Short mmCIF file of C-alpha atoms and ligand atoms in Angstrom, two decimals:
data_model
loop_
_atom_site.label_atom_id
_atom_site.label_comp_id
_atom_site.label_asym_id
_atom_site.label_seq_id
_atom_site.Cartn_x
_atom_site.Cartn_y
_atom_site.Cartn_z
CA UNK A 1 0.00 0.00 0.00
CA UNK A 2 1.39 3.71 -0.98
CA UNK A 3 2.19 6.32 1.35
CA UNK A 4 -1.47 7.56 2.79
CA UNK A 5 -0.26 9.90 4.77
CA UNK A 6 -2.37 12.88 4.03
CA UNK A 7 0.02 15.75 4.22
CA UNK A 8 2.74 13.66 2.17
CA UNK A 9 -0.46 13.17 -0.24
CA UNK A 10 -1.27 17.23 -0.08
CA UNK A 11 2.66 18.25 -0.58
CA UNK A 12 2.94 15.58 -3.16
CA UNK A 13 -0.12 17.34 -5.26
CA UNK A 14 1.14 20.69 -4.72
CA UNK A 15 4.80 19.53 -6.22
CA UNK A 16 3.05 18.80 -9.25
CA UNK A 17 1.45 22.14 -9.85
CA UNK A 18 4.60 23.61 -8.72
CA UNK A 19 6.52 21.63 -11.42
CA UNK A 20 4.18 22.75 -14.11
CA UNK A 21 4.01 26.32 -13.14
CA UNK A 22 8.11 26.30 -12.96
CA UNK A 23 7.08 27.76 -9.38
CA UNK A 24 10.57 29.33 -8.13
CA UNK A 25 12.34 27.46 -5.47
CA UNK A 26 11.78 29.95 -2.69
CA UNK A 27 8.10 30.76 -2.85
CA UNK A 28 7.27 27.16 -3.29
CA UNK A 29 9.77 26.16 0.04
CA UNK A 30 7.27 28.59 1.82
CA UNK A 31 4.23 27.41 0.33
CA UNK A 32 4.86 23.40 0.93
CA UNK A 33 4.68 23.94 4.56
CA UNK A 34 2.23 25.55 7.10
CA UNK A 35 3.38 28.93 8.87
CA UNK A 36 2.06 28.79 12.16
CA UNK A 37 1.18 24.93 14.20
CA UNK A 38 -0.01 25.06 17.73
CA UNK A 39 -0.64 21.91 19.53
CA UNK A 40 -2.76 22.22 23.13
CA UNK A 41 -2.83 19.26 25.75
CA UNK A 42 -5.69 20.41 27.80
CA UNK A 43 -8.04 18.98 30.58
CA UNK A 44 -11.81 18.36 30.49
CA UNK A 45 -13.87 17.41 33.65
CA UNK A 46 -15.87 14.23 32.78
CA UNK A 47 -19.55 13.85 34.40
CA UNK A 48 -18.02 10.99 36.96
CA UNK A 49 -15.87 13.45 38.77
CA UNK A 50 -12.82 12.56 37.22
CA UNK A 51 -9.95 14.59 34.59
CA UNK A 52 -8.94 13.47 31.11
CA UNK A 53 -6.72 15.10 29.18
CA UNK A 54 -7.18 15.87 25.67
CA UNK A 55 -4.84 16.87 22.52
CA UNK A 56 -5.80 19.43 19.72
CA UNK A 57 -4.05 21.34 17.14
CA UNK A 58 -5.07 24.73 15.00
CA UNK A 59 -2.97 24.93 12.04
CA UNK A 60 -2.33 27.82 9.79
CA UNK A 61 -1.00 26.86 6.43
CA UNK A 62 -0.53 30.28 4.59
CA UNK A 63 -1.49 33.85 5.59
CA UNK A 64 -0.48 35.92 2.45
CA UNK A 65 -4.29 35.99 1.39
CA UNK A 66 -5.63 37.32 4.14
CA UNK A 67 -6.85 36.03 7.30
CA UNK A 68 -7.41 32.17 7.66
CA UNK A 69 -10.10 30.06 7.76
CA UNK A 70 -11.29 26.50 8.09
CA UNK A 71 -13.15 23.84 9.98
CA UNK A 72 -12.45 22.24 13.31
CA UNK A 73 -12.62 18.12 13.38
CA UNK A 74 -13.48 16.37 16.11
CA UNK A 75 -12.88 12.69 15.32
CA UNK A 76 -10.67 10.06 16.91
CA UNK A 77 -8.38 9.73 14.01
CA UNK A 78 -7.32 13.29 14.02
CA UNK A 79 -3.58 13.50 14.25
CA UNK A 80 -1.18 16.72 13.49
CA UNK A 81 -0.43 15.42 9.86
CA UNK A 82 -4.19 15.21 8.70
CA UNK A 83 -4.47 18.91 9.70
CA UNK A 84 -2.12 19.91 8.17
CA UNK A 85 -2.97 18.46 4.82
CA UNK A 86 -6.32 20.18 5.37
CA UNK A 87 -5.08 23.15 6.09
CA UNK A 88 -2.96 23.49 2.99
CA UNK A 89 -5.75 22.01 1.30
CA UNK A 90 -7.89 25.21 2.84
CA UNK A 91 -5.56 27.37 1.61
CA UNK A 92 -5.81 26.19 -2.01
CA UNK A 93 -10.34 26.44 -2.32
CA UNK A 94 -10.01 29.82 -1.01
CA UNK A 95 -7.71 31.15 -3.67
CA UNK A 96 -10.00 29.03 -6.14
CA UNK A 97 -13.17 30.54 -5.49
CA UNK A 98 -11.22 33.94 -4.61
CA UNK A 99 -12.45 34.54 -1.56
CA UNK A 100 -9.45 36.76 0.76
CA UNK A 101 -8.16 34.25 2.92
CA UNK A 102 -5.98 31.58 3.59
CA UNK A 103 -6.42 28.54 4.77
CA UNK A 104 -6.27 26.37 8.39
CA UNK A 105 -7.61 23.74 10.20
CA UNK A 106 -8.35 22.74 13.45
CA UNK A 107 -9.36 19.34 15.03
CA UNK A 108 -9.27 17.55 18.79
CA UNK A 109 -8.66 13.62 19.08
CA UNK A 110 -12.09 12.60 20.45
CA UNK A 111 -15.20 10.89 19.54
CA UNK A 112 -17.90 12.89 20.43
CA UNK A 113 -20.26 10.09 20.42
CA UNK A 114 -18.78 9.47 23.80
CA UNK A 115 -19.53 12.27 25.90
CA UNK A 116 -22.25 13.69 27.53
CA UNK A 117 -23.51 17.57 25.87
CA UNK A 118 -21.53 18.91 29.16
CA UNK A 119 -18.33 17.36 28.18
CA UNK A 120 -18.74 18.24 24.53
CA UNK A 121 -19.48 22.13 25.76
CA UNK A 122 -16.59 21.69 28.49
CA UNK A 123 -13.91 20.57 26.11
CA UNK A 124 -15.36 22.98 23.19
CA UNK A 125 -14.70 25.49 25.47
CA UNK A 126 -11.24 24.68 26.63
CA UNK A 127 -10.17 24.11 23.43
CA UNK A 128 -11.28 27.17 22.18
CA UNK A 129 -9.48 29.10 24.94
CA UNK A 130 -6.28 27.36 24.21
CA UNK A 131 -6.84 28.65 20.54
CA UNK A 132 -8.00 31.96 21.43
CA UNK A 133 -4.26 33.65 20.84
CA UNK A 134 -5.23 32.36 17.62
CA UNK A 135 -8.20 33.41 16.56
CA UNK A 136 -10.31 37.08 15.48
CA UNK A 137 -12.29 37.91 12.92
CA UNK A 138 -9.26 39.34 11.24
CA UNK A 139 -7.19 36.75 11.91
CA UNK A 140 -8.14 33.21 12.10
CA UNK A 141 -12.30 32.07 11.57
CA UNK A 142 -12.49 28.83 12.25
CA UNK A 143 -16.20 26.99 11.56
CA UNK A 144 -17.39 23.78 11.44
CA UNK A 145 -16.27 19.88 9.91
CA UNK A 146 -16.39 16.34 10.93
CA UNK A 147 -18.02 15.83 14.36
CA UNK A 148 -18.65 19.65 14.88
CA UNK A 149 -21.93 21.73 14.32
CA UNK A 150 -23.56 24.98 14.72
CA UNK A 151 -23.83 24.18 18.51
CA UNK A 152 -20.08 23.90 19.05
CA UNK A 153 -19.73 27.08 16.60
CA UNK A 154 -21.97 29.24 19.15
CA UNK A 155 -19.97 27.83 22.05
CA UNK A 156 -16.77 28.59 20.80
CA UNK A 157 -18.30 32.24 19.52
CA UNK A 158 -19.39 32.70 23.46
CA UNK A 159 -16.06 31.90 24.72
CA UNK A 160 -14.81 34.32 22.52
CA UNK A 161 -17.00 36.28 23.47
CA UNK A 162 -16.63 35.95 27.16
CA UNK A 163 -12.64 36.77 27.13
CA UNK A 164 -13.36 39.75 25.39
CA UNK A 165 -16.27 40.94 27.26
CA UNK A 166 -18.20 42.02 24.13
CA UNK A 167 -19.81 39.60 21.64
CA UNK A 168 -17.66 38.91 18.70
CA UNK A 169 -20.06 37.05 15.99
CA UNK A 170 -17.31 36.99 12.95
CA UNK A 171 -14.58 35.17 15.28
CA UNK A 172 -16.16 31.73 13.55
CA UNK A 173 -19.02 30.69 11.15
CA UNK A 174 -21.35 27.96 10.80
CA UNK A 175 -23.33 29.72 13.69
CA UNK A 176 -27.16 29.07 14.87
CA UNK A 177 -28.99 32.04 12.91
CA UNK A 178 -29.70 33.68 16.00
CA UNK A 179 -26.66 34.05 16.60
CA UNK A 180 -25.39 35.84 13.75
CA UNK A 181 -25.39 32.47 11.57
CA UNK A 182 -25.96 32.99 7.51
CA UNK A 183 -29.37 31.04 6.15
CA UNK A 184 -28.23 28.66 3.73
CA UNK A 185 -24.88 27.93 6.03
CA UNK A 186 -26.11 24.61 7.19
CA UNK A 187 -26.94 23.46 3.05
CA UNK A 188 -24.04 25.68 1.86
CA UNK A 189 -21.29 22.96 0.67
CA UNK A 190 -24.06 19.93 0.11
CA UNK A 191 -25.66 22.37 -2.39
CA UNK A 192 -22.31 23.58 -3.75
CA UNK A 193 -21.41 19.68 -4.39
CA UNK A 194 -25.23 19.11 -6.42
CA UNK A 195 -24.38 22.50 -7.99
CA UNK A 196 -20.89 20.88 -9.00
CA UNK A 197 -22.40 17.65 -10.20
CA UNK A 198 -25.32 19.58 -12.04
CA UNK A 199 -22.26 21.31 -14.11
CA UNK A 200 -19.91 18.61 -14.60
CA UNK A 201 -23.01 16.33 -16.29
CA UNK A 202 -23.93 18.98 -18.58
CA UNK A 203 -20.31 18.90 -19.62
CA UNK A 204 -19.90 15.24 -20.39
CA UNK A 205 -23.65 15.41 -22.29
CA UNK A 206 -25.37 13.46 -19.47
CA UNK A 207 -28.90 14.65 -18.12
CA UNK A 208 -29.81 14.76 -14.45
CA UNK A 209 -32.92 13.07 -14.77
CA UNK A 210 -32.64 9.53 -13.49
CA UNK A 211 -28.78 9.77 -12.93
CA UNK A 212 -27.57 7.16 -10.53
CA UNK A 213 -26.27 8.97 -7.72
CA UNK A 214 -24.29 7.10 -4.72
CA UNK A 215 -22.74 9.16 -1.47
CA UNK A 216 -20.68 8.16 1.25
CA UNK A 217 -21.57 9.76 4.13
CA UNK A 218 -24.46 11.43 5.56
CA UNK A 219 -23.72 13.93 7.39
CA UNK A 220 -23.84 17.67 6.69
CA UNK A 221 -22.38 17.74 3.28
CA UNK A 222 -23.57 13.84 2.12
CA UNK A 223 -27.16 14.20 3.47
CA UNK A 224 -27.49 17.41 1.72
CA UNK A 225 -26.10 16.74 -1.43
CA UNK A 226 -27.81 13.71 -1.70
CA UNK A 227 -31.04 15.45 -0.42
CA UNK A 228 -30.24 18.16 -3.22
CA UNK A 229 -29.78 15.79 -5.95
CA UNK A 230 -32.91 13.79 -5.29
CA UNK A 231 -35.15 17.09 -5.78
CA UNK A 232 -33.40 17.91 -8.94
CA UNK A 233 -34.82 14.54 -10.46
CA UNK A 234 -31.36 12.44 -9.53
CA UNK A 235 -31.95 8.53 -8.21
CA UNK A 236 -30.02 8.29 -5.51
CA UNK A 237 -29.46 4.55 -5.24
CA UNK A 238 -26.68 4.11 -2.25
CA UNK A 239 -25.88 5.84 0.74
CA UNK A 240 -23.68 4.78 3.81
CA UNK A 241 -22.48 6.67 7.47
CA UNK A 242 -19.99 5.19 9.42
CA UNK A 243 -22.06 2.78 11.17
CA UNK A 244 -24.04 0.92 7.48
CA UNK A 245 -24.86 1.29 4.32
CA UNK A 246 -27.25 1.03 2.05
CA UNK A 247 -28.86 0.31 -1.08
CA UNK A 248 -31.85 0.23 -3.47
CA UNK A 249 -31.58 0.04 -7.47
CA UNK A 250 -34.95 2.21 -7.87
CA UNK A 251 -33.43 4.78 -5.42
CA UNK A 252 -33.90 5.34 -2.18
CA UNK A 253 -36.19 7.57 -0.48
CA UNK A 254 -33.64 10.33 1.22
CA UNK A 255 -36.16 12.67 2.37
CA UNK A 256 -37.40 9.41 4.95
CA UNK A 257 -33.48 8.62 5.82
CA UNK A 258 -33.37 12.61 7.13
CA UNK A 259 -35.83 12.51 8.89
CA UNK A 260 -34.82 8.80 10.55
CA UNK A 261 -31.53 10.23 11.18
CA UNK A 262 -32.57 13.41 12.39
CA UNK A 263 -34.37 11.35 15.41
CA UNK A 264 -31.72 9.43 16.48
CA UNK A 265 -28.56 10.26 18.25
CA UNK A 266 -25.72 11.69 16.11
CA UNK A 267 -27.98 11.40 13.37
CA UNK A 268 -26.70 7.57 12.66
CA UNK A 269 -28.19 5.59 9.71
CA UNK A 270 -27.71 2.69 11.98
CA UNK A 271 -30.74 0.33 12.23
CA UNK A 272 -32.66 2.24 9.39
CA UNK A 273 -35.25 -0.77 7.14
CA UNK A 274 -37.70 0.14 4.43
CA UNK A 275 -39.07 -1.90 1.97
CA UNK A 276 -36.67 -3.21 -0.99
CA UNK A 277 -33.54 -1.46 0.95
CA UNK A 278 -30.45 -3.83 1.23
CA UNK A 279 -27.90 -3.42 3.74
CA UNK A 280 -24.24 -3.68 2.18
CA UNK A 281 -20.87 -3.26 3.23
CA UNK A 282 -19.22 0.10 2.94
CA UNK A 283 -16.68 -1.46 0.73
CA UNK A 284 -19.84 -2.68 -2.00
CA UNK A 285 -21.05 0.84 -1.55
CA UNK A 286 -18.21 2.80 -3.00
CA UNK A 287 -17.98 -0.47 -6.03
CA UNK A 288 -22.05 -0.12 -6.58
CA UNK A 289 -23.21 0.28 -10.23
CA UNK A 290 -23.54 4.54 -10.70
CA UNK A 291 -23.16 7.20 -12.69
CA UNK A 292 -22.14 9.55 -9.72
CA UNK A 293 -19.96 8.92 -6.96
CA UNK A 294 -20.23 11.25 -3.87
CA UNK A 295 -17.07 10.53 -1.14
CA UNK A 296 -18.42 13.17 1.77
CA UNK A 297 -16.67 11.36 4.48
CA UNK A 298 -13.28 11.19 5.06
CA UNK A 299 -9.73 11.07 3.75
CA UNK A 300 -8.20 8.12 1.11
CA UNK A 301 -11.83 6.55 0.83
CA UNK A 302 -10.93 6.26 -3.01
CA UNK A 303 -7.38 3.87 -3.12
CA UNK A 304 -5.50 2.18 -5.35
CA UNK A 305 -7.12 -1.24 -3.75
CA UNK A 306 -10.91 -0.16 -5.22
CA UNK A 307 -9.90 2.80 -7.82
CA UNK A 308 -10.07 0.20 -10.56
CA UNK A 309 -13.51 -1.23 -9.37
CA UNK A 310 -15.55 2.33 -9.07
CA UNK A 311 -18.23 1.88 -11.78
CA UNK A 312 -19.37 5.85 -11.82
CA UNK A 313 -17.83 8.08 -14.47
CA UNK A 314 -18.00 11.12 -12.41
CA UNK A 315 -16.81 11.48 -8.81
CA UNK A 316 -17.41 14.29 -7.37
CA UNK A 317 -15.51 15.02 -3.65
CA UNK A 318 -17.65 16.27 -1.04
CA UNK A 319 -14.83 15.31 1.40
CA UNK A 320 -11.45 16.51 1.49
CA UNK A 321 -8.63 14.41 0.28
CA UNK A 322 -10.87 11.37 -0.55
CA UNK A 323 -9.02 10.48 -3.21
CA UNK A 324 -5.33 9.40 -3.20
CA UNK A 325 -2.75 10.06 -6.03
CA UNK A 326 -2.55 6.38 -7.04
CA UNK A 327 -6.12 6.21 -7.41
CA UNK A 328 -6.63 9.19 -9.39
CA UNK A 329 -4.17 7.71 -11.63
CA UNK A 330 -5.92 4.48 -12.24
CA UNK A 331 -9.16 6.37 -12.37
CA UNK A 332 -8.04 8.97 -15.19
CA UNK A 333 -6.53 5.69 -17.14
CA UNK A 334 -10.24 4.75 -17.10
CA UNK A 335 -11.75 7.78 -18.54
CA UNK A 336 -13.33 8.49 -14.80
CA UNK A 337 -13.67 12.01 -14.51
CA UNK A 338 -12.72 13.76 -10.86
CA UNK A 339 -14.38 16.88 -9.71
CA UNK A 340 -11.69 17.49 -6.91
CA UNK A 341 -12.29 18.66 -2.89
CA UNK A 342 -11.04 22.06 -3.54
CA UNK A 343 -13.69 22.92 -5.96
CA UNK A 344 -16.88 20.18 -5.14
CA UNK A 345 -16.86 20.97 -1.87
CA UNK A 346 -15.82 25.28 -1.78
CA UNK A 347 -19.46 25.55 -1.22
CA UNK A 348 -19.31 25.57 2.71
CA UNK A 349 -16.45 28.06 2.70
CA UNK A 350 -17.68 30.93 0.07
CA UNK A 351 -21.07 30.79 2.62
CA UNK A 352 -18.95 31.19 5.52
CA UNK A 353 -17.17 34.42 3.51
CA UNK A 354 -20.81 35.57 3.25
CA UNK A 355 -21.28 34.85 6.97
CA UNK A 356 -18.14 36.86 8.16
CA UNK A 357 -19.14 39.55 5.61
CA UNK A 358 -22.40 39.82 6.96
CA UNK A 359 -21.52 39.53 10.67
CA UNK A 360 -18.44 42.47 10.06
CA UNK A 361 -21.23 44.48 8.04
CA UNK A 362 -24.26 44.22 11.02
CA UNK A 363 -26.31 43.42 7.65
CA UNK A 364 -27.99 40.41 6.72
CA UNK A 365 -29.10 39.14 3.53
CA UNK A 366 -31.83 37.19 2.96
CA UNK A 367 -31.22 33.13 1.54
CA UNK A 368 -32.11 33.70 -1.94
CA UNK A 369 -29.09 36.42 -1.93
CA UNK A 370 -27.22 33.47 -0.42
CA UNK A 371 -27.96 30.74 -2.77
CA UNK A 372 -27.71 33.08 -5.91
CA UNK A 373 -24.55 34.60 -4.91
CA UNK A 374 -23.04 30.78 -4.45
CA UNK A 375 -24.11 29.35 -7.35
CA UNK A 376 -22.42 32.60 -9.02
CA UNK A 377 -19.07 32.01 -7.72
CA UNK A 378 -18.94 28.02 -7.62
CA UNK A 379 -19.99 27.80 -11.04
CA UNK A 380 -17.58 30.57 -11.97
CA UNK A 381 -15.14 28.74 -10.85
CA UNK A 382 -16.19 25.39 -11.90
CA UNK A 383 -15.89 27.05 -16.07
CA UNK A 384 -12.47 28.58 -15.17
CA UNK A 385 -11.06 25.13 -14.14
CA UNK A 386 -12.76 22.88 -16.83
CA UNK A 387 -11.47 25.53 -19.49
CA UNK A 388 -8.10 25.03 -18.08
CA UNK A 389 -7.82 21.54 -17.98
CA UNK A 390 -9.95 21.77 -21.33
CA UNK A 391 -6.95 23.71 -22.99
CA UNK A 392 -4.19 21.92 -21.37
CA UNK A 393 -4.98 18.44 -21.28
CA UNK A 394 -4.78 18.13 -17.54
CA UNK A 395 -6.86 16.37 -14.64
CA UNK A 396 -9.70 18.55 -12.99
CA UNK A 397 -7.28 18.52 -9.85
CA UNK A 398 -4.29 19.06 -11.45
CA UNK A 399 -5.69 22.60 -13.29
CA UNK A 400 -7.65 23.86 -9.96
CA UNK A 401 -4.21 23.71 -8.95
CA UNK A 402 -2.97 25.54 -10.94
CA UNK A 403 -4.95 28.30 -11.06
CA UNK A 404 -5.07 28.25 -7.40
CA UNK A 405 -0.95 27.43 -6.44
CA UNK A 406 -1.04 30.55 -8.53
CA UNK A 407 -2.64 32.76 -6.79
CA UNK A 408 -1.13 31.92 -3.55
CA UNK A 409 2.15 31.92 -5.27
CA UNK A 410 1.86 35.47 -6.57
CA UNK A 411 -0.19 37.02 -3.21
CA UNK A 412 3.05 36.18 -1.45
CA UNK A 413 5.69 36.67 -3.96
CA UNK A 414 3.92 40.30 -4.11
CA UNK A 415 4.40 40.84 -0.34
CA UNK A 416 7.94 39.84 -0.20
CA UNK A 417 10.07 38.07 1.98
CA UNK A 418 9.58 40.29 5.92
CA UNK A 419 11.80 41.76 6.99
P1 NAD B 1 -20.21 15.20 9.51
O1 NAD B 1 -19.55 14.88 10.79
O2 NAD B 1 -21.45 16.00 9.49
O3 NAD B 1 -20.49 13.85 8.69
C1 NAD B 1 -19.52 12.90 8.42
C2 NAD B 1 -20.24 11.67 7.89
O4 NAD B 1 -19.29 10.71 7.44
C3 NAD B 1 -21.08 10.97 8.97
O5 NAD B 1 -22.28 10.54 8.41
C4 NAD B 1 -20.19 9.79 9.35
O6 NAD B 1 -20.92 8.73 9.94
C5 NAD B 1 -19.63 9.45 8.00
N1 NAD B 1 -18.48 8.58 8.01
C6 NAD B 1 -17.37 8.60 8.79
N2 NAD B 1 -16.55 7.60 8.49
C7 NAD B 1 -17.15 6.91 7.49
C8 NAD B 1 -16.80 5.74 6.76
N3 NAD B 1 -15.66 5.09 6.98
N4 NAD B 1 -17.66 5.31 5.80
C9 NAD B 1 -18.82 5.95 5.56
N5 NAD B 1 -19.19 7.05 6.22
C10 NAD B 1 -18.36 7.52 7.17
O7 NAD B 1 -19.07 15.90 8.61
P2 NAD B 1 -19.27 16.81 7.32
O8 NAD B 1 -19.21 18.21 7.76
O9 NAD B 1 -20.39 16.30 6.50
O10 NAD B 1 -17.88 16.51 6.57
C11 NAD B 1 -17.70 15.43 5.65
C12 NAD B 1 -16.52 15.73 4.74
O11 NAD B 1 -16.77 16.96 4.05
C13 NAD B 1 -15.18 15.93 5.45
O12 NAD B 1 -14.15 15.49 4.60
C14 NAD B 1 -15.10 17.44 5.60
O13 NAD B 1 -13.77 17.89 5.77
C15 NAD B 1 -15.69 17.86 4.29
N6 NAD B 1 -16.18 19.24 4.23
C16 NAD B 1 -17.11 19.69 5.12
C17 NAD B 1 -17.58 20.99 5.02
C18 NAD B 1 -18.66 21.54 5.91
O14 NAD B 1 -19.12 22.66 5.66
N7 NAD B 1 -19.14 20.83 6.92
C19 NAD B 1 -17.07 21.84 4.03
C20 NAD B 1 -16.13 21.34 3.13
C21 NAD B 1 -15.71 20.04 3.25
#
């Protein structure tokens, strides 16, 4: 098995833009590595009394942009490597979608599933104090990913809040709306991904009506997107959490799997039967016969051990970094066409831009503004990178690197080398 190492994985993408963009030694030494990494060993007060101590990390890949921004991961399998790779990876869809900022990530090894709402708000709240030399709304917005939610955002905004002694909505998006959240946050990157899939088939002559449509995941982004797709006439034949998975040939009936998930803790697919639904391995899930394939879960999902078994001819990454290098080899040898992370899934981010706009502005817009203004940038630049890989023969990933390395390359080349 290859190196799946996701920071290895992002560095090892971001050499190949920086070989075909002749990127000079010096700004690309800079750009392969994050600027700022603080790692906090903090401890929580558990229900029974006792004290367990807990490890997190916020990462800031690359400030030349503007202030950074990205999600905070709560999952077990967070380690300092796989936020870093999403950082840099953050850094990248914000230059793509030209928003002005760069890009970070946060995350805390935990699984949330195993503590009480006072631990989660306990250790949210340490956490975000440990961060807080961090973090401002000119300086470092984090928001939500895996295992966080608006409820965590609002915690983490009080916190803030508290320290300062005035409230301070733009430290972090993803908020409850009355809070200072954006309407259409929650949707934002699920409906940037159907957006992205709605483009990508009109490209390769396909029609949305009826288009097989699998997603792993189903969570915020997977649920949505798949939710999405179904109302714009898409069968959506497979979908899977991290507890099952599922299937139905005629397409399953997503609005009913919401609302079963919404009523159970975590909102877990677990134990979910309808009629003419089969239960199948995650493994048959990503190999099930599709047109669309929707990773919205987590890293390397998509390897070289099942890249040459994937029967859709569009993927389409809701998740960051589901695909590895080895796989998107073996999937462009087979014609298989790969929306990547740092476009699919930029939704979520250009909504939080609106969010911190809004918040810093005291002026809220209503959701159709939202939507319109998101479809207007994703699609934007969903043309600019299928025109450049168009015209150079390149990879979808490879050319929304390009464009993006670029960006980043000249912001800081611009600014010079301090002092
Ligand atoms: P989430 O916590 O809401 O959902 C994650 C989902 O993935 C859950 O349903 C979980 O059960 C499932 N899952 C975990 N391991 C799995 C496995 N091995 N097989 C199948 N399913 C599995 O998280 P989210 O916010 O939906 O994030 C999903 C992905 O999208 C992540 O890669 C994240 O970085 C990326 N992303 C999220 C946002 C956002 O706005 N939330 C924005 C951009 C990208």
């Amino acid at each position: 098995m290859s190196d799946q190492n996701p920071f290895h994985i992002a560095q090892q993408q971001f050499d190949t833009a920086a070989d075909i963009l002749g990127l000079h030694e010096n700004i690309r030494a800079v750009l392969r590595v994050p600027q700022r990494e603080l790692t906090v060993n903090f401890p929580v007060k558990l229900d029974n009394g006792s004290t367990r101590m807990f490890t997190g990390y916020r990462i800031q890949h690359n400030l030349g942009r503007g202030p950074v921004k990205g999600g905070i991961r709560y999952h077990p399998a967070v380690d300092i490597d796989e936020v870093r790779a999403l950082a840099m990876w953050m850094t990248w869809k914000c230059a793509l979608v030209n928003i002005p900022y760069g890009g970070a990530k946060g995350g805390v090894i935990v699984d949330p599933k195993q503590l009480s709402m006072g631990e989660l708000e306990r250790l949210t709240r340490r956490f975000a104090t440990e961060i807080s030399i961090l973090l401002g709304p000119e300086r470092d917005i984090p928001a939500p990913d895996v295992g966080t939610n608006a409820q965590v955002m609002a915690w983490i905004m009080d916190t803030i809040s508290m320290h300062r002694g005035y409230t301070v909505p733009a430290v972090i998006t993803g908020k409850p709306i009355n809070v200072g959240g954006s309407l259409g946050r929650v949707e934002a990157t699920g409906r940037g991904v159907s957006l992205v899939v709605r483009e990508a088939v009109r490209r390769l002559g396909g029609d949305l009506e009826g288009l097989r449509v699998v997603v792993q995941g189903f969570g915020n982004v997977g649920s949505t997107a798949a939710y999405l797709l179904d109302q714009m006439g898409c069968k959506v034949v497979g979908v899977a959490d991290a507890t099952s998975a599922y299937c139905r040939p005629s397409g399953l009936d997503i609005g009913a799997m919401r609302t079963y998930t919404d009523r159970h803790s975590f909102r877990l697919l677990e134990g979910y039967h309808a009629p003419g639904v089969e239960r199948i391995s995650g493994a048959e899930l990503l190999e099930l016969d599709c047109d669309v394939l929707i990773p919205a879960a987590l890293e390397n999902q998509i390897n070289e051990r099942n890249a040459g078994r994937i029967k859709a001819k569009l993927i389409v990454e809701g998740a960051n970094g589901p695909t590895t290098p080895d796989a998107d080899n073996i999937l462009a040898e087979r014609g298989v066409t790969v929306v990547p992370d740092i476009l699919a899934n930029a939704g979520g981010v250009i909504v939080s831009y609106f969010e911190w706009v809004q918040g810093l502005q005291e002026f809220f817009w209503d959701e159709q503004d939202v939507n319109e203004k998101l479809e207007r940038i994703i699609i934007g630049a969903f043309d600019h990178v299928w025109a450049t890989a168009y015209a150079r023969k390149l990879p979808l990933r490879t050319a929304a690197y390009l464009l993006s390395v670029q960006r980043v390359a000249d912001a800081n080349v611009t600014r010079g080398v301090y002092p």
